[in-house]
Short mmCIF file of C-alpha atoms and ligand atoms in Angstrom, two decimals:
data_model
loop_
_atom_site.label_atom_id
_atom_site.label_comp_id
_atom_site.label_asym_id
_atom_site.label_seq_id
_atom_site.Cartn_x
_atom_site.Cartn_y
_atom_site.Cartn_z
CA MET A 629 -26.53 -65.58 41.12
CA GLU A 630 -29.60 -66.84 42.84
CA GLN A 631 -31.25 -69.55 40.74
CA THR A 632 -34.97 -68.88 40.54
CA TRP A 633 -37.93 -70.31 38.67
CA ARG A 634 -41.11 -68.70 37.44
CA TRP A 635 -44.13 -70.34 38.95
CA PHE A 636 -47.68 -69.26 38.09
CA GLY A 637 -49.19 -70.09 41.47
CA PRO A 638 -51.44 -72.95 42.56
CA LYS A 639 -52.87 -73.27 39.02
CA ASP A 640 -49.44 -73.99 37.54
CA PRO A 641 -49.27 -77.67 36.51
CA ILE A 642 -45.65 -77.68 37.71
CA THR A 643 -45.46 -78.15 41.46
CA LEU A 644 -43.17 -76.41 43.90
CA SER A 645 -41.49 -79.69 44.77
CA GLN A 646 -40.67 -80.19 41.08
CA VAL A 647 -39.15 -76.70 41.10
CA ARG A 648 -37.05 -77.59 44.12
CA GLU A 649 -35.84 -80.76 42.40
CA ALA A 650 -34.81 -78.70 39.37
CA GLY A 651 -32.37 -76.99 41.72
CA ALA A 652 -33.88 -73.52 42.01
CA THR A 653 -34.04 -71.94 45.45
CA GLY A 654 -36.12 -68.86 44.66
CA ILE A 655 -39.58 -68.45 43.22
CA VAL A 656 -40.66 -65.75 40.82
CA THR A 657 -44.40 -65.27 40.86
CA ALA A 658 -47.31 -62.86 41.10
CA LEU A 659 -50.85 -62.97 42.40
CA HIS A 660 -52.10 -63.59 38.88
CA GLN A 661 -55.67 -64.01 40.08
CA ILE A 662 -55.87 -60.31 41.01
CA PRO A 663 -56.59 -58.08 38.01
CA GLY A 664 -54.42 -55.05 37.26
CA GLY A 665 -55.52 -51.92 39.06
CA THR A 666 -56.44 -53.74 42.29
CA ALA A 667 -54.08 -53.58 45.28
CA TRP A 668 -52.79 -56.87 46.69
CA THR A 669 -53.64 -57.34 50.33
CA ASP A 670 -51.19 -58.27 53.07
CA ALA A 671 -53.21 -61.44 53.69
CA ALA A 672 -53.11 -62.63 50.08
CA ILE A 673 -49.36 -61.99 49.87
CA ALA A 674 -48.75 -63.79 53.18
CA GLU A 675 -50.74 -66.81 52.04
CA ARG A 676 -48.74 -67.18 48.82
CA LYS A 677 -45.47 -66.61 50.65
CA ALA A 678 -46.29 -69.28 53.22
CA ALA A 679 -47.12 -71.81 50.48
CA ILE A 680 -43.74 -71.18 48.84
CA GLU A 681 -41.81 -71.35 52.10
CA ALA A 682 -43.57 -74.56 53.13
CA GLU A 683 -41.72 -76.21 50.22
CA GLY A 684 -38.36 -74.88 51.36
CA LEU A 685 -38.24 -72.14 48.71
CA SER A 686 -38.36 -68.38 49.01
CA TRP A 687 -40.39 -65.79 47.12
CA SER A 688 -37.51 -63.85 45.63
CA VAL A 689 -39.10 -61.78 42.89
CA VAL A 690 -42.55 -60.51 41.99
CA GLU A 691 -43.12 -60.76 38.25
CA SER A 692 -45.13 -58.68 37.68
CA ILE A 693 -47.41 -56.15 39.24
CA PRO A 694 -49.43 -55.42 36.09
CA VAL A 695 -49.16 -51.87 34.81
CA THR A 696 -52.61 -51.15 33.42
CA ASN A 697 -53.33 -49.59 30.05
CA GLY A 698 -54.89 -46.78 32.08
CA ILE A 699 -51.44 -46.01 33.50
CA LYS A 700 -49.62 -46.37 30.18
CA ALA A 701 -52.17 -44.50 28.05
CA ARG A 702 -52.92 -42.03 30.87
CA THR A 703 -56.69 -42.48 30.78
CA GLU A 704 -59.10 -41.47 33.53
CA SER A 705 -58.24 -44.48 35.72
CA TRP A 706 -54.59 -43.33 35.98
CA ARG A 707 -54.66 -42.00 39.54
CA ARG A 708 -56.61 -44.96 40.91
CA ASP A 709 -54.41 -47.53 39.16
CA VAL A 710 -51.18 -45.87 40.26
CA GLU A 711 -52.40 -45.73 43.87
CA ALA A 712 -53.19 -49.46 43.74
CA TRP A 713 -49.69 -50.16 42.36
CA LYS A 714 -48.12 -48.17 45.19
CA GLN A 715 -50.22 -49.94 47.81
CA THR A 716 -49.14 -53.29 46.40
CA LEU A 717 -45.49 -52.20 46.57
CA SER A 718 -45.83 -51.17 50.20
CA ALA A 719 -47.53 -54.44 51.07
CA LEU A 720 -44.76 -56.42 49.36
CA GLY A 721 -42.20 -54.40 51.31
CA ARG A 722 -43.95 -55.29 54.56
CA ALA A 723 -43.77 -58.94 53.53
CA GLY A 724 -40.01 -58.61 53.00
CA ILE A 725 -40.04 -59.17 49.23
CA GLY A 726 -37.30 -57.03 47.73
CA MET A 727 -37.58 -57.23 43.95
CA VAL A 728 -40.42 -56.35 41.57
CA CYS A 729 -40.36 -56.78 37.79
CA TYR A 730 -42.82 -54.95 35.53
CA ASN A 731 -43.11 -53.85 31.93
CA PHE A 732 -44.39 -50.84 30.04
CA MET A 733 -45.46 -52.41 26.71
CA PRO A 734 -48.71 -50.94 25.35
CA ILE A 735 -51.68 -53.34 25.19
CA VAL A 736 -49.90 -56.62 24.54
CA ASP A 737 -47.14 -58.02 26.73
CA TRP A 738 -44.70 -60.43 25.08
CA THR A 739 -45.76 -61.61 21.66
CA ARG A 740 -45.02 -64.58 19.41
CA THR A 741 -46.52 -65.93 16.19
CA ASP A 742 -45.70 -69.65 16.74
CA LEU A 743 -45.82 -71.54 20.00
CA ALA A 744 -44.63 -74.94 18.80
CA TRP A 745 -41.98 -74.38 16.14
CA PRO A 746 -40.22 -77.71 15.61
CA LEU A 747 -36.48 -77.74 16.18
CA ARG A 748 -34.16 -80.71 16.70
CA SER A 749 -34.17 -79.85 20.40
CA GLY A 750 -37.95 -79.71 20.84
CA LEU A 751 -40.80 -77.30 20.22
CA ALA A 752 -39.85 -73.64 20.40
CA LEU A 753 -41.47 -70.20 20.38
CA ARG A 754 -40.96 -68.04 17.34
CA PHE A 755 -41.76 -64.53 16.09
CA ASP A 756 -42.12 -63.75 12.41
CA ILE A 757 -42.95 -60.20 11.34
CA VAL A 758 -44.58 -61.55 8.17
CA ASP A 759 -47.11 -63.59 10.16
CA PHE A 760 -47.59 -60.69 12.53
CA ALA A 761 -48.30 -58.28 9.66
CA ALA A 762 -50.68 -60.82 8.09
CA CYS A 763 -52.65 -60.81 11.32
CA ASP A 764 -52.53 -57.04 11.81
CA VAL A 765 -53.36 -56.00 8.25
CA PHE A 766 -55.53 -58.82 6.91
CA ILE A 767 -57.13 -60.49 9.94
CA LEU A 768 -57.61 -57.62 12.39
CA GLN A 769 -57.73 -55.08 9.57
CA ARG A 770 -56.44 -52.35 11.84
CA ALA A 771 -56.96 -48.94 10.24
CA GLY A 772 -53.72 -47.63 8.77
CA ALA A 773 -51.83 -50.85 9.52
CA ASP A 774 -50.33 -51.11 6.05
CA ASP A 775 -48.41 -47.86 6.64
CA ASP A 776 -46.50 -49.49 9.47
CA TYR A 777 -44.68 -52.13 7.36
CA ASP A 778 -42.06 -52.10 4.65
CA VAL A 779 -43.45 -52.93 1.27
CA ASP A 780 -41.52 -56.24 1.18
CA VAL A 781 -43.01 -57.35 4.46
CA LEU A 782 -46.46 -56.27 3.36
CA THR A 783 -46.26 -58.21 0.10
CA ALA A 784 -44.97 -61.29 1.89
CA ALA A 785 -47.74 -60.93 4.47
CA GLN A 786 -50.38 -60.74 1.77
CA ASN A 787 -49.09 -63.96 0.19
CA ARG A 788 -48.76 -65.64 3.56
CA PHE A 789 -52.32 -64.68 4.48
CA ALA A 790 -53.67 -65.93 1.14
CA GLY A 791 -52.04 -69.32 1.72
CA MET A 792 -53.24 -69.71 5.31
CA THR A 793 -55.99 -72.10 6.30
CA ASP A 794 -58.87 -70.72 8.35
CA ALA A 795 -57.58 -72.71 11.28
CA ARG A 796 -54.15 -71.03 11.09
CA ARG A 797 -55.76 -67.60 10.78
CA ALA A 798 -57.79 -68.23 13.92
CA GLU A 799 -54.78 -69.63 15.73
CA LEU A 800 -52.62 -66.65 14.83
CA GLU A 801 -55.20 -64.19 16.10
CA ARG A 802 -55.55 -66.17 19.31
CA ILE A 803 -51.79 -66.41 19.88
CA ILE A 804 -51.31 -62.69 19.34
CA LEU A 805 -54.39 -61.27 21.05
CA ALA A 806 -55.31 -63.84 23.63
CA GLY A 807 -52.05 -63.00 25.30
CA LEU A 808 -49.21 -65.08 26.63
CA PRO A 809 -48.74 -65.82 30.31
CA GLY A 810 -47.86 -62.90 32.45
CA SER A 811 -49.93 -60.49 30.43
CA ASP A 812 -52.60 -58.69 32.30
CA PHE A 813 -55.41 -59.70 30.06
CA ALA A 814 -56.67 -61.67 27.09
CA TYR A 815 -58.43 -59.56 24.47
CA ASP A 816 -61.01 -60.30 21.88
CA ARG A 817 -60.91 -58.36 18.64
CA ALA A 818 -63.42 -55.71 19.71
CA ALA A 819 -61.76 -55.06 23.07
CA PHE A 820 -58.41 -54.81 21.37
CA LEU A 821 -59.52 -52.32 18.74
CA ASP A 822 -61.16 -50.30 21.48
CA LEU A 823 -57.95 -50.17 23.50
CA LEU A 824 -56.04 -49.04 20.45
CA LYS A 825 -58.30 -45.99 20.42
CA GLN A 826 -57.35 -45.23 24.01
CA TYR A 827 -53.72 -44.94 22.93
CA GLY A 828 -55.01 -42.66 20.17
CA GLY A 829 -51.89 -41.94 18.17
CA MET A 830 -49.55 -41.84 21.17
CA GLY A 831 -45.93 -41.53 20.05
CA PRO A 832 -42.73 -42.63 21.78
CA GLU A 833 -42.20 -39.28 23.46
CA GLU A 834 -45.63 -39.35 25.06
CA LEU A 835 -45.21 -42.93 26.22
CA ARG A 836 -41.80 -42.03 27.67
CA GLN A 837 -43.39 -39.17 29.52
CA SER A 838 -46.05 -41.50 30.81
CA LEU A 839 -43.36 -43.90 32.10
CA GLY A 840 -41.53 -40.96 33.68
CA GLU A 841 -44.65 -39.84 35.52
CA PHE A 842 -45.30 -43.38 36.68
CA LEU A 843 -41.74 -43.65 38.01
CA ASP A 844 -42.07 -40.27 39.78
CA GLU A 845 -44.87 -41.87 41.74
CA VAL A 846 -43.58 -45.37 42.40
CA VAL A 847 -39.81 -44.96 42.85
CA PRO A 848 -40.08 -43.10 46.20
CA VAL A 849 -42.53 -45.74 47.46
CA ALA A 850 -40.17 -48.53 46.36
CA GLU A 851 -37.27 -46.81 48.14
CA GLU A 852 -39.23 -46.60 51.32
CA ALA A 853 -40.46 -50.19 51.05
CA GLY A 854 -36.92 -51.51 50.47
CA ILE A 855 -37.83 -52.75 47.01
CA ARG A 856 -35.78 -52.70 43.83
CA LEU A 857 -37.74 -52.37 40.61
CA GLY A 858 -36.66 -53.85 37.29
CA ILE A 859 -38.34 -52.88 34.06
CA HIS A 860 -38.60 -55.74 31.60
CA PRO A 861 -37.64 -54.79 28.05
CA ASP A 862 -40.06 -54.89 25.16
CA ASP A 863 -40.49 -58.36 23.75
CA PRO A 864 -40.05 -58.23 20.81
CA PRO A 865 -37.97 -55.05 21.03
CA PHE A 866 -39.64 -53.03 18.29
CA PRO A 867 -43.04 -51.34 17.82
CA LEU A 868 -46.12 -53.51 17.23
CA PHE A 869 -49.55 -52.40 16.00
CA GLY A 870 -48.17 -48.93 15.31
CA LEU A 871 -47.79 -48.40 19.05
CA PRO A 872 -44.52 -47.14 20.46
CA ARG A 873 -42.16 -49.35 22.43
CA ILE A 874 -39.63 -47.51 24.55
CA VAL A 875 -37.53 -50.13 26.34
CA SER A 876 -35.88 -51.87 23.40
CA THR A 877 -32.31 -50.62 23.10
CA ALA A 878 -29.26 -49.74 25.18
CA GLU A 879 -30.09 -46.10 24.60
CA ASP A 880 -33.63 -46.59 25.97
CA ALA A 881 -32.36 -48.41 29.05
CA GLY A 882 -29.70 -45.76 29.73
CA ALA A 883 -32.18 -42.91 29.39
CA LEU A 884 -34.68 -44.41 31.77
CA LEU A 885 -32.03 -45.11 34.41
CA ASP A 886 -30.67 -41.58 34.12
CA ALA A 887 -34.12 -40.04 34.38
CA HIS A 888 -34.58 -41.49 37.89
CA ASP A 889 -31.20 -41.91 39.42
CA SER A 890 -32.15 -44.19 42.28
CA PRO A 891 -31.02 -47.75 43.02
CA ALA A 892 -34.72 -48.61 43.26
CA ASN A 893 -35.11 -47.76 39.57
CA GLY A 894 -33.40 -50.62 37.78
CA LEU A 895 -33.59 -53.14 35.00
CA THR A 896 -34.74 -56.68 34.47
CA PHE A 897 -32.02 -57.67 32.04
CA CYS A 898 -33.78 -60.06 29.68
CA VAL A 899 -31.09 -61.48 27.45
CA GLY A 900 -33.64 -62.94 25.02
CA SER A 901 -35.54 -59.68 24.53
CA TYR A 902 -32.56 -57.35 24.17
CA GLY A 903 -30.84 -60.11 22.19
CA SER A 904 -33.62 -60.16 19.57
CA ARG A 905 -32.06 -57.03 18.05
CA ALA A 906 -28.68 -57.41 16.40
CA ASP A 907 -27.76 -53.83 17.39
CA ASN A 908 -27.85 -54.52 21.16
CA ASN A 909 -24.42 -55.52 22.47
CA LEU A 910 -25.38 -57.45 25.58
CA VAL A 911 -21.99 -57.73 27.24
CA GLU A 912 -21.42 -54.01 26.79
CA MET A 913 -24.87 -53.33 28.23
CA ILE A 914 -24.08 -55.38 31.33
CA GLY A 915 -20.85 -53.39 31.70
CA ALA A 916 -22.70 -50.08 31.38
CA PHE A 917 -25.80 -50.86 33.47
CA GLY A 918 -24.44 -53.54 35.82
CA PRO A 919 -25.01 -51.68 39.09
CA ARG A 920 -28.67 -51.20 38.16
CA ILE A 921 -29.42 -54.73 36.94
CA ASN A 922 -31.74 -56.11 39.58
CA PHE A 923 -32.96 -59.31 37.94
CA LEU A 924 -31.94 -61.49 35.00
CA HIS A 925 -33.85 -63.52 32.44
CA LEU A 926 -31.46 -65.89 30.72
CA ARG A 927 -32.47 -67.29 27.35
CA ASN A 928 -31.11 -67.21 23.85
CA VAL A 929 -32.55 -66.42 20.44
CA SER A 930 -31.54 -67.15 16.86
CA ILE A 931 -32.25 -64.18 14.63
CA GLU A 932 -33.31 -65.59 11.24
CA ALA A 933 -33.85 -62.21 9.54
CA PRO A 934 -34.62 -58.70 10.87
CA GLN A 935 -37.71 -59.05 13.11
CA VAL A 936 -37.80 -62.83 12.67
CA PHE A 937 -36.38 -65.01 15.43
CA HIS A 938 -36.89 -68.24 17.29
CA GLU A 939 -35.95 -69.19 20.81
CA ALA A 940 -32.85 -71.34 20.79
CA GLU A 941 -31.43 -73.60 23.50
CA HIS A 942 -30.01 -71.58 26.38
CA LEU A 943 -26.40 -71.98 25.26
CA ALA A 944 -27.11 -71.90 21.53
CA GLY A 945 -28.47 -68.94 19.54
CA GLY A 946 -26.80 -65.64 18.85
CA SER A 947 -26.01 -64.41 22.35
CA ASP A 948 -22.73 -65.43 23.96
CA MET A 949 -24.16 -66.80 27.19
CA VAL A 950 -20.74 -67.65 28.64
CA ALA A 951 -19.54 -64.07 28.19
CA ILE A 952 -22.83 -62.77 29.58
CA ILE A 953 -22.61 -64.93 32.70
CA ALA A 954 -18.97 -63.98 33.19
CA ALA A 955 -19.93 -60.29 33.00
CA VAL A 956 -22.70 -60.77 35.56
CA ARG A 957 -20.40 -62.68 37.93
CA ALA A 958 -17.90 -59.81 37.64
CA GLU A 959 -20.65 -57.36 38.56
CA GLU A 960 -21.65 -59.46 41.56
CA LYS A 961 -18.04 -59.53 42.78
CA ARG A 962 -17.80 -55.76 42.34
CA ARG A 963 -20.94 -55.29 44.45
CA GLU A 964 -19.60 -57.63 47.09
CA HIS A 965 -16.43 -55.53 47.40
CA GLU A 966 -18.58 -52.45 47.75
CA GLY A 967 -20.50 -54.16 50.52
CA ARG A 968 -23.79 -54.01 48.69
CA PRO A 969 -26.43 -56.21 50.31
CA ASP A 970 -27.85 -57.05 46.90
CA HIS A 971 -24.69 -58.56 45.47
CA VAL A 972 -26.46 -61.82 44.63
CA ILE A 973 -28.57 -61.14 41.55
CA PRO A 974 -31.61 -63.38 41.01
CA MET A 975 -31.75 -65.05 37.62
CA ARG A 976 -34.21 -67.42 36.05
CA PRO A 977 -33.90 -69.71 33.06
CA ASP A 978 -36.34 -67.93 30.82
CA HIS A 979 -38.54 -70.16 28.72
CA GLY A 980 -37.51 -73.60 27.51
CA HIS A 981 -38.40 -75.88 24.67
CA LEU A 982 -41.16 -78.39 25.07
CA LEU A 983 -39.45 -81.77 24.85
CA ALA A 984 -41.08 -85.06 23.91
CA ALA A 985 -39.96 -86.36 27.31
CA ASP A 986 -41.74 -83.62 29.22
CA PRO A 987 -44.36 -85.21 31.47
CA VAL A 988 -46.05 -81.79 31.83
CA ARG A 989 -47.76 -81.17 28.51
CA ASN A 990 -50.10 -78.39 29.58
CA ALA A 991 -47.64 -75.85 30.97
CA ASN A 992 -47.90 -72.25 29.77
CA PRO A 993 -46.16 -71.63 26.42
CA GLY A 994 -42.44 -71.30 27.08
CA TYR A 995 -42.80 -72.48 30.66
CA SER A 996 -42.21 -76.20 30.19
CA TYR A 997 -40.76 -78.29 32.99
CA VAL A 998 -38.05 -80.34 31.28
CA GLY A 999 -37.01 -77.63 28.81
CA ARG A 1000 -36.47 -75.11 31.58
CA LEU A 1001 -34.81 -77.68 33.83
CA LYS A 1002 -32.40 -78.43 30.99
CA GLY A 1003 -31.76 -74.70 30.52
CA LEU A 1004 -31.19 -74.13 34.22
CA ALA A 1005 -28.80 -77.09 34.40
CA GLU A 1006 -26.79 -75.78 31.45
CA LEU A 1007 -26.65 -72.27 32.90
CA ARG A 1008 -25.63 -73.63 36.29
CA GLY A 1009 -22.81 -75.49 34.57
CA VAL A 1010 -21.59 -72.27 32.99
CA ILE A 1011 -21.69 -70.44 36.34
CA HIS A 1012 -19.60 -73.19 37.94
CA ALA A 1013 -17.11 -73.18 35.09
CA VAL A 1014 -16.77 -69.39 35.04
CA ASP A 1015 -16.16 -69.37 38.79
CA ALA A 1016 -13.67 -72.22 38.62
CA MET A 1017 -11.66 -70.45 35.94
CA ARG A 1018 -11.51 -67.21 37.93
CA ALA A 1019 -10.44 -68.96 41.11
C1 DNO B 356 -42.36 -63.70 29.22
C2 DNO B 356 -42.12 -62.78 30.30
C3 DNO B 356 -42.98 -61.54 30.31
C4 DNO B 356 -42.66 -60.75 31.54
C5 DNO B 356 -43.36 -59.44 31.65
C6 DNO B 356 -42.79 -58.67 32.79
O1 DNO B 356 -42.05 -64.82 29.31
O2 DNO B 356 -40.77 -62.47 30.36
O3 DNO B 356 -44.33 -61.88 30.35
O4 DNO B 356 -43.06 -61.48 32.65
O5 DNO B 356 -43.23 -58.74 30.50
O6 DNO B 356 -43.67 -57.69 33.15
#
């Protein structure tokens, strides 16, 4: 496994030399300053690549080229946005970058309801469907929202909302709509409600078709550019705001790989996202999809109740990280025997707690320095142990 680290570019308060000291060799980043729907130029890519290499690191993965709502909802900007995506892919290929992560979640990217949930091990991220419903139904007052929740959740959300201070209401709306890092955009309430209209009652089948049409366009370009794609699963892996989510389960992942049977069409296997559903068996999924896993996000979650979870330490939580790493190492060995050039799979410690000792207080939520360094160190220990026991 190649040990990588997500870095948000020159604006990231964590420096590349700190990343190097954490022990990562690869960088995962994107040209976050360029809005979705605009092609990245060769010059801008070369500049970022040179900055990374000057620190003795390599730009291993692009996460992400934003997939616009125009592409997902198939609005009138579809053709233009897809062309820009393809041009970016070709430019990345020319720069020798071989792996691109992206997601196909409507409107919001990853979503949480708490960014500083206190645990013994530090401050964690958490998702609670009751808080989410309180925001959707009572703060945003989305039309028809109450039909999208079980009556128990709705009642709990009503009580939760009634007990919330104005400050918490405002915070919740900001956390959910203002977007977490990596998302294309931050929305205000009006822009969000407007976008919802663009999706106008789209169901899972239509969104799947939209993804299929997108892949028809980009997979051949990726093949030619020497790039492997990896779709990031839905986080959380269930529908939000009444909008479909189509990359949440083993069945979803299998169907999308089968629909475009090319090595360029692969997965970002995010253990935390798939692991937020009790019905995803992660080790089995690695067995089934191994040859098409192009990138790994390693983090762990504790499921508190259905659709309620918090991010645990990397080796704690509900997912058996040792078994997962052993399964990935087995897949890498299998690829090596086959002579595959991509037998080393890039992984990054995904998220980390914010620890009292962290000198970087203003990192993006989930992207602390010390918490991720601790996670990476623990994961590295597991890799060493798994290898030693096989030897
Ligand atoms: C969260 C990240 C996501 C991810 C995108 C990929 O921490 O895993 O923002 O980068 O969904 O497109």
